[in-house]
Each structure stands twice: as C-alpha cells, then as structure tokens.
Coordinates of N, CA and C in Angstrom, one line a residue:
M1 N -8.2 43.2 86.3 CA -7.8 42.7 84.8 C -8.6 43.0 83.9
M2 N -7.7 43.3 82.6 CA -8.8 43.2 81.1 C -8.4 42.3 80.5
K3 N -9.8 42.1 79.5 CA -9.5 40.7 78.6 C -9.8 41.9 77.5
I4 N -8.6 41.6 76.7 CA -8.8 42.0 75.0 C -9.3 40.7 74.1
V5 N -9.9 40.9 73.2 CA -10.4 39.7 71.9 C -9.3 40.7 70.9
V6 N -8.3 39.8 70.5 CA -7.5 40.5 68.9 C -7.8 39.3 67.9
L7 N -8.2 40.1 66.7 CA -8.4 39.3 65.2 C -7.6 40.2 64.5
S8 N -7.6 39.7 63.1 CA -7.0 40.1 62.3 C -7.2 39.5 60.3
D9 N -6.8 40.1 59.8 CA -7.4 39.0 58.5 C -8.7 38.8 58.5
T10 N -9.9 38.9 58.4 CA -11.1 38.7 58.4 C -11.7 38.4 57.1
H11 N -10.8 39.3 56.3 CA -11.1 39.3 54.6 C -13.2 39.0 54.2
M12 N -13.6 39.5 54.9 CA -14.8 39.5 54.6 C -15.7 40.5 54.1
P13 N -17.0 39.8 53.0 CA -17.2 38.5 53.2 C -16.3 37.3 52.1
K14 N -15.4 38.2 51.4 CA -14.7 37.1 50.7 C -14.1 36.0 51.4
K15 N -13.8 35.6 52.7 CA -13.1 34.2 53.3 C -14.2 34.0 54.1
G16 N -15.1 34.9 54.7 CA -16.2 34.2 55.6 C -17.7 35.2 55.2
K17 N -19.0 34.6 55.6 CA -20.0 35.3 55.4 C -19.9 36.2 56.9
S18 N -19.7 35.0 57.8 CA -20.0 35.6 59.5 C -18.6 35.7 59.8
L19 N -18.9 36.3 61.3 CA -17.7 35.8 61.9 C -18.4 34.8 63.0
P20 N -17.0 33.6 63.1 CA -17.2 32.6 63.8 C -17.7 32.3 64.6
E21 N -18.7 31.3 64.9 CA -19.1 31.0 66.3 C -18.1 31.1 67.5
R22 N -16.7 30.1 67.7 CA -15.8 30.6 68.4 C -15.7 31.7 69.0
L23 N -15.3 32.7 68.0 CA -14.9 34.3 68.2 C -16.2 35.0 69.1
V24 N -17.6 34.9 68.3 CA -18.5 35.6 68.8 C -18.7 35.3 70.4
E25 N -18.4 33.6 70.4 CA -18.6 33.4 72.2 C -17.4 33.7 73.0
E26 N -16.6 34.9 72.6 CA -15.8 35.6 73.8 C -16.1 37.0 73.4
L27 N -16.3 37.4 72.6 CA -17.1 39.1 71.9 C -17.3 39.9 73.4
P28 N -18.4 39.2 74.2 CA -19.2 39.5 74.7 C -18.8 40.0 76.4
S29 N -17.5 38.7 76.3 CA -17.2 38.9 78.1 C -15.8 39.9 77.6
A30 N -15.6 40.8 76.6 CA -14.3 41.6 76.2 C -14.5 42.9 76.8
D31 N -13.4 43.2 77.4 CA -13.1 44.7 77.6 C -12.7 45.8 76.9
A32 N -12.4 45.2 75.6 CA -11.8 45.6 74.3 C -11.8 45.0 72.8
I33 N -11.4 45.1 72.3 CA -11.7 44.5 70.6 C -10.7 45.4 70.1
I34 N -9.4 44.4 69.3 CA -8.6 44.6 68.3 C -8.5 44.4 67.4
H35 N -8.5 44.8 66.1 CA -8.3 44.0 65.1 C -7.2 44.9 63.8
T36 N -6.4 44.5 63.6 CA -5.6 44.6 63.0 C -5.3 44.7 61.6
G37 N -6.3 44.7 61.0 CA -6.3 45.1 59.5 C -6.7 43.7 58.6
D38 N -6.8 44.1 57.3 CA -7.4 43.3 56.0 C -8.9 42.8 56.9
W39 N -9.5 44.4 56.9 CA -11.5 43.9 57.7 C -11.9 43.2 56.3
H40 N -11.8 44.1 55.0 CA -11.9 43.8 53.7 C -13.4 44.5 53.5
S41 N -14.4 44.9 54.8 CA -15.6 45.4 54.4 C -15.8 46.0 55.7
K42 N -16.5 47.3 55.4 CA -17.1 48.3 56.8 C -18.4 47.4 57.7
E43 N -18.9 46.3 56.9 CA -19.8 45.5 57.8 C -19.1 44.8 58.7
V44 N -17.8 44.4 58.7 CA -17.1 43.5 59.4 C -16.8 44.8 61.0
V45 N -16.6 45.8 60.3 CA -16.4 47.0 61.7 C -17.7 47.5 62.5
E46 N -18.9 47.3 61.9 CA -20.2 47.3 62.6 C -20.6 45.9 63.2
E47 N -20.0 45.0 62.9 CA -20.6 43.6 63.3 C -20.0 44.1 64.7
L48 N -18.2 44.5 65.1 CA -18.0 43.9 65.8 C -18.7 45.1 67.3
K49 N -18.5 46.5 66.7 CA -19.0 47.7 67.5 C -20.4 47.0 67.9
K50 N -21.3 46.1 67.6 CA -22.2 45.7 68.2 C -22.2 44.9 70.0
Y51 N -21.0 44.7 69.8 CA -20.7 43.6 71.1 C -20.6 44.8 72.3
G52 N -20.2 45.8 72.1 CA -19.8 47.4 73.0 C -18.7 47.4 73.4
P53 N -17.8 46.7 73.5 CA -16.7 47.3 74.2 C -15.9 48.0 72.9
P54 N -15.1 49.0 73.1 CA -14.2 49.8 72.1 C -13.4 49.4 71.5
L55 N -13.7 49.5 69.9 CA -13.0 48.7 69.3 C -11.8 49.9 68.8
Y56 N -10.5 49.1 68.5 CA -9.4 49.9 68.4 C -9.0 48.8 66.7
G57 N -8.3 49.7 65.7 CA -8.1 48.8 65.0 C -7.1 49.6 63.7
V58 N -6.6 49.1 63.1 CA -6.1 49.8 62.0 C -6.2 48.8 60.4
Y59 N -5.6 49.9 59.7 CA -5.6 49.2 58.1 C -4.9 48.3 57.9
G60 N -5.6 47.0 56.9 CA -4.5 46.8 56.6 C -4.3 47.0 54.6
N61 N -3.6 45.9 53.6 CA -3.6 46.3 52.6 C -4.4 46.2 51.7
V62 N -5.5 45.5 51.9 CA -6.6 44.8 50.8 C -7.9 46.0 51.7
D63 N -7.9 47.0 52.1 CA -8.5 47.7 52.9 C -8.9 49.1 51.9
G64 N -9.8 49.3 51.3 CA -9.8 50.8 51.3 C -10.3 51.8 51.6
E65 N -10.7 52.8 50.9 CA -11.2 54.1 51.7 C -11.9 53.7 52.8
D66 N -13.0 53.3 52.7 CA -14.1 53.2 53.7 C -13.4 52.7 54.9
I67 N -12.5 51.7 55.2 CA -11.7 51.4 56.1 C -10.5 52.5 57.0
Q68 N -9.9 53.0 55.4 CA -9.0 53.6 55.6 C -9.4 55.1 56.3
S69 N -10.4 55.4 56.6 CA -10.9 56.6 56.7 C -11.7 56.4 58.1
V70 N -11.7 55.3 59.0 CA -11.8 55.2 59.8 C -10.7 54.7 61.1
F71 N -9.7 53.9 60.6 CA -8.5 53.3 61.0 C -7.5 53.8 60.5
P72 N -6.4 54.5 61.1 CA -5.1 54.6 60.8 C -4.3 53.4 60.4
Y73 N -3.0 54.1 59.6 CA -2.1 52.8 58.9 C -1.5 52.5 60.7
K74 N -0.9 52.9 61.6 CA -0.6 52.5 62.7 C -1.4 53.1 64.0
Q75 N -1.1 52.4 65.2 CA -1.2 53.4 66.4 C -0.8 52.9 67.7
T76 N -0.8 53.7 68.2 CA -0.2 53.2 69.9 C -1.0 53.7 70.8
I77 N -2.1 52.3 71.7 CA -3.1 52.6 72.3 C -2.3 52.2 73.9
E78 N -3.0 52.9 74.6 CA -2.7 52.5 75.9 C -3.9 51.7 76.7
L79 N -3.9 50.4 77.3 CA -4.4 49.6 77.8 C -4.3 49.5 79.5
N80 N -5.0 49.6 80.4 CA -4.4 49.2 82.1 C -2.8 49.4 82.0
G81 N -2.3 50.4 81.4 CA -1.2 50.8 81.7 C -0.2 50.3 80.9
F82 N -0.6 49.4 79.5 CA 0.4 49.2 79.0 C 0.4 49.8 77.7
R83 N 1.5 50.2 76.9 CA 1.7 50.9 75.8 C 1.5 49.6 75.0
I84 N 0.2 49.8 73.5 CA 0.0 48.6 72.5 C 0.6 49.5 71.4
G85 N 1.2 48.9 70.2 CA 1.4 49.1 68.6 C 0.6 48.1 67.8
L86 N -0.4 49.2 67.6 CA -1.2 48.0 66.5 C -0.4 48.7 64.9
I87 N -0.2 47.4 64.2 CA 0.0 48.0 62.8 C -0.4 46.5 61.7
H88 N -0.5 46.9 60.7 CA -1.1 45.6 59.6 C 0.0 44.9 59.5
G89 N 1.8 45.5 58.9 CA 2.6 44.4 59.2 C 2.9 44.1 57.4
H90 N 2.1 45.2 56.6 CA 2.3 44.7 55.0 C 3.4 46.0 54.6
G91 N 4.0 45.6 53.3 CA 5.4 46.1 52.5 C 5.7 45.5 52.0
E92 N 7.0 46.2 51.3 CA 7.8 45.5 50.7 C 9.2 45.3 51.7
K93 N 9.7 44.1 51.2 CA 11.0 43.4 51.7 C 10.8 42.8 53.2
K94 N 11.8 42.1 53.4 CA 11.6 41.9 54.8 C 10.5 40.9 55.3
T95 N 10.2 40.5 56.6 CA 9.2 39.9 57.0 C 8.3 40.5 57.5
T96 N 7.1 40.0 57.5 CA 5.6 40.9 58.2 C 6.3 41.1 59.7
E97 N 7.0 40.1 60.5 CA 7.2 40.6 61.7 C 8.6 42.0 61.5
K98 N 9.3 41.7 60.8 CA 10.4 42.8 61.2 C 9.7 44.3 60.7
R99 N 8.9 44.1 59.7 CA 8.4 45.5 59.3 C 7.4 46.1 60.4
A100 N 6.8 45.0 61.1 CA 5.9 45.2 62.3 C 6.9 45.9 63.5
V101 N 7.9 45.3 63.4 CA 8.8 45.7 64.7 C 9.5 47.4 64.3
E102 N 9.8 47.4 62.9 CA 10.3 48.8 62.5 C 9.4 49.6 62.5
G103 N 8.0 49.0 62.5 CA 6.8 50.3 62.8 C 7.5 51.1 63.6
F104 N 7.6 50.9 64.9 CA 7.5 51.5 66.3 C 9.0 51.8 66.6
K105 N 9.8 51.8 65.6 CA 11.2 52.1 65.8 C 11.4 53.0 66.6
G106 N 12.1 53.5 67.9 CA 12.3 54.7 68.5 C 11.2 54.8 69.3
E107 N 10.3 54.1 69.1 CA 8.7 54.1 70.2 C 9.1 53.4 71.7
E108 N 8.4 53.7 72.5 CA 8.1 52.9 74.0 C 6.9 52.2 73.5
V109 N 7.3 50.8 73.7 CA 6.1 50.1 73.5 C 6.1 48.7 74.5
D110 N 5.2 48.2 74.8 CA 5.2 46.7 75.9 C 4.7 45.5 74.6
L111 N 3.6 46.0 73.4 CA 3.4 45.0 73.1 C 2.8 45.6 71.6
I112 N 3.5 44.8 70.4 CA 3.6 44.9 69.0 C 2.5 44.0 68.5
I113 N 1.3 44.0 68.2 CA -0.1 43.4 67.9 C 0.1 43.8 65.9
F114 N 0.2 42.7 65.6 CA 0.0 42.8 63.8 C -0.7 41.4 63.1
G115 N -0.9 41.4 61.9 CA -1.5 40.9 61.2 C -0.7 40.3 60.0
H116 N -1.3 40.1 58.6 CA -0.9 40.4 57.0 C -0.6 38.7 56.7
S117 N 0.4 38.3 57.7 CA 0.9 36.8 57.0 C 0.0 35.2 57.7
H118 N -1.4 36.1 58.5 CA -2.2 34.8 58.9 C -1.8 34.1 59.7
L119 N -0.1 34.3 60.2 CA 0.3 33.1 60.8 C 0.5 33.5 62.4
P120 N -0.4 32.4 63.3 CA 0.1 33.0 64.8 C 1.5 32.8 65.0
L121 N 1.7 33.9 66.3 CA 2.7 34.2 66.4 C 2.8 35.0 68.2
T122 N 3.5 34.4 68.8 CA 3.9 35.2 70.2 C 5.1 35.0 70.6
R123 N 5.8 36.2 70.5 CA 7.6 36.0 70.9 C 8.0 37.4 71.7
Y124 N 9.2 37.3 72.4 CA 9.5 38.5 72.4 C 10.8 39.2 71.8
M125 N 11.0 40.3 71.4 CA 12.1 40.9 71.1 C 12.5 41.9 71.6
N126 N 13.5 42.1 72.1 CA 14.1 43.0 73.3 C 12.7 43.6 74.1
K127 N 12.4 42.4 75.2 CA 11.5 43.0 75.9 C 9.9 43.2 75.3
V128 N 10.0 43.4 73.9 CA 8.9 43.8 73.5 C 7.9 42.1 73.3
M129 N 6.7 42.2 73.9 CA 5.8 41.3 72.9 C 5.4 41.4 71.8
L130 N 5.7 40.3 70.7 CA 5.3 40.5 69.5 C 4.2 39.5 69.3
F131 N 2.7 40.0 68.7 CA 1.6 39.0 69.0 C 0.8 38.9 67.7
N132 N 0.7 38.3 66.7 CA 0.0 38.0 65.8 C -1.4 36.9 65.9
P133 N -2.3 37.6 66.0 CA -3.7 36.5 66.4 C -3.9 35.6 65.0
G134 N -3.4 35.8 63.9 CA -3.8 34.7 62.7 C -4.9 35.0 62.4
S135 N -5.5 34.3 61.6 CA -6.9 34.6 60.6 C -8.3 33.8 61.3
V136 N -9.6 34.5 61.7 CA -10.4 34.0 62.1 C -11.2 33.1 60.8
T137 N -10.9 33.3 59.3 CA -11.4 33.3 58.2 C -10.6 32.8 57.6
D138 N -9.1 32.7 57.2 CA -8.3 32.5 56.2 C -7.1 31.7 56.6
K139 N -7.4 30.7 57.2 CA -5.7 29.8 57.8 C -4.8 29.5 57.1
R140 N -4.9 29.7 55.7 CA -4.2 29.3 54.6 C -3.5 28.0 54.8
K141 N -2.2 27.8 54.9 CA -1.8 26.6 55.3 C -1.6 25.7 56.8
M142 N -2.0 26.4 57.8 CA -2.4 26.4 59.0 C -3.6 25.0 59.2
P143 N -3.2 24.4 60.4 CA -4.2 23.4 60.5 C -5.9 24.3 61.0
Y144 N -6.0 25.2 61.5 CA -6.6 26.0 62.6 C -7.0 27.5 62.0
Y145 N -7.9 28.1 62.0 CA -8.0 29.1 62.5 C -7.7 29.7 63.9
S146 N -7.6 31.1 63.7 CA -7.3 31.4 64.8 C -7.6 33.2 65.7
F147 N -7.5 33.4 66.7 CA -7.5 34.5 67.2 C -7.3 34.8 68.4
G148 N -6.6 35.8 69.1 CA -6.0 35.8 70.5 C -6.9 36.4 71.8
I149 N -6.7 36.2 72.7 CA -7.0 36.8 73.9 C -5.7 37.4 74.9
L150 N -5.9 38.1 74.9 CA -4.5 39.1 76.1 C -5.4 39.4 77.4
R151 N -4.5 39.1 78.2 CA -5.5 39.8 79.7 C -4.1 40.5 80.1
L152 N -4.4 41.5 80.7 CA -3.5 42.7 80.9 C -3.9 42.7 82.6
E153 N -2.9 42.3 83.2 CA -3.0 42.4 84.7 C -1.9 43.1 85.2
E154 N -0.5 42.2 86.5 CA 0.8 43.2 86.2 C 1.5 42.9 85.1
N155 N 1.4 41.7 84.3 CA 2.1 41.0 83.3 C 0.9 41.1 82.1
I156 N 1.5 41.2 80.7 CA 0.5 40.8 79.7 C 0.6 39.2 79.4
H157 N -0.8 38.5 79.4 CA -1.0 37.4 79.3 C -1.6 37.2 77.9
A158 N -0.9 36.1 77.4 CA -1.2 36.4 75.6 C -1.4 34.9 75.5
E159 N -2.8 34.3 74.3 CA -2.9 32.9 74.4 C -3.7 33.2 72.4
H160 N -3.5 31.9 71.8 CA -4.3 32.1 71.1 C -5.5 30.9 71.0
V161 N -6.2 31.1 70.2 CA -7.8 30.2 70.1 C -8.1 30.1 69.1
F162 N -7.4 28.3 69.0 CA -7.6 27.7 67.8 C -8.6 27.1 67.7
F163 N -9.7 26.9 66.6 CA -10.6 26.2 65.9 C -10.6 25.4 64.6
T164 N -11.5 24.7 64.3 CA -11.7 24.2 63.0 C -13.0 24.7 62.5

C-alpha cells in the first residue's frame, strides 16, 4: 500500500503563512506528496521537501519562473503501477475539469489530479478517476479547507480531508 498526500492551490504566503496543522499531521506518514500548482512561492516547495518523501508537482497560473523552472505544466508519473496525470487545469473556456481531461487526451492514465478551481472533487470519466484535492489555504465559498489522501493498492482509494 502506498499513501500519497495531495494538495493544490496553497497560494502562500498570500492566503496562509504556514502549512495548516491538519495537513502537517499527515505528511510524515506519506510515501509521496503531490502538489498540482498555484504554490505561489518557492518556500512551499522547500517546506514540503523537508518531510522526506518524493515531491511531484506542476505549476499553476499564479506561479512564476521560480516554480516553472522546477515543475512542468503537466506530467504523467507512475506510482505503485498506476499512471497518474498531473495538471493544474487553468486556461481559456470550458470547465477546469474538462481542461484537465483534455490535457491527457490520447494518453493512458488511471487517474488525473488537478487543482485551480479550489473545489474538492472525486469522480470517474470513462474509467479514469478525476481528483481535485481542493485548497488547504483558500476555501473560497466552500465550508471547509481540504486536501486529499490517495491509497494505492489493487485499486485507487481516494479521500478528502476537510478541516476548519
């Protein structure tokens, strides 16, 4: 079993001065950390790296050259036998979800993880799981902040962790 902590849209330090305690509780037991963009500052990258597991990510629409020089616009990674597409989901027209799906059109992936909308989501489209962890620092109109935990076994088990 592999445990992956998934987050997006940290927008730090603008929306938060530090990683929320509820998220920090999960990071030491993670086998990998995924961030799907809008880090806002390189300090977030450095902070997440301190926890030890591999850090995977992409850049978002608010990320500057400091983040874009470290992370790509999109990428596909393989963890525990699953092909996982990472993309922020920003762009023109259509919904964030549709842009995320189109980003991997023609590619075989088991899971697409995206951010941008700050709206937690888990659903399937054509046998591909779509997952948006929400935001740990900017809940917008949602009642709670959120991030995700994926457990990769024979199947993908996805859950959202909601907190105030």
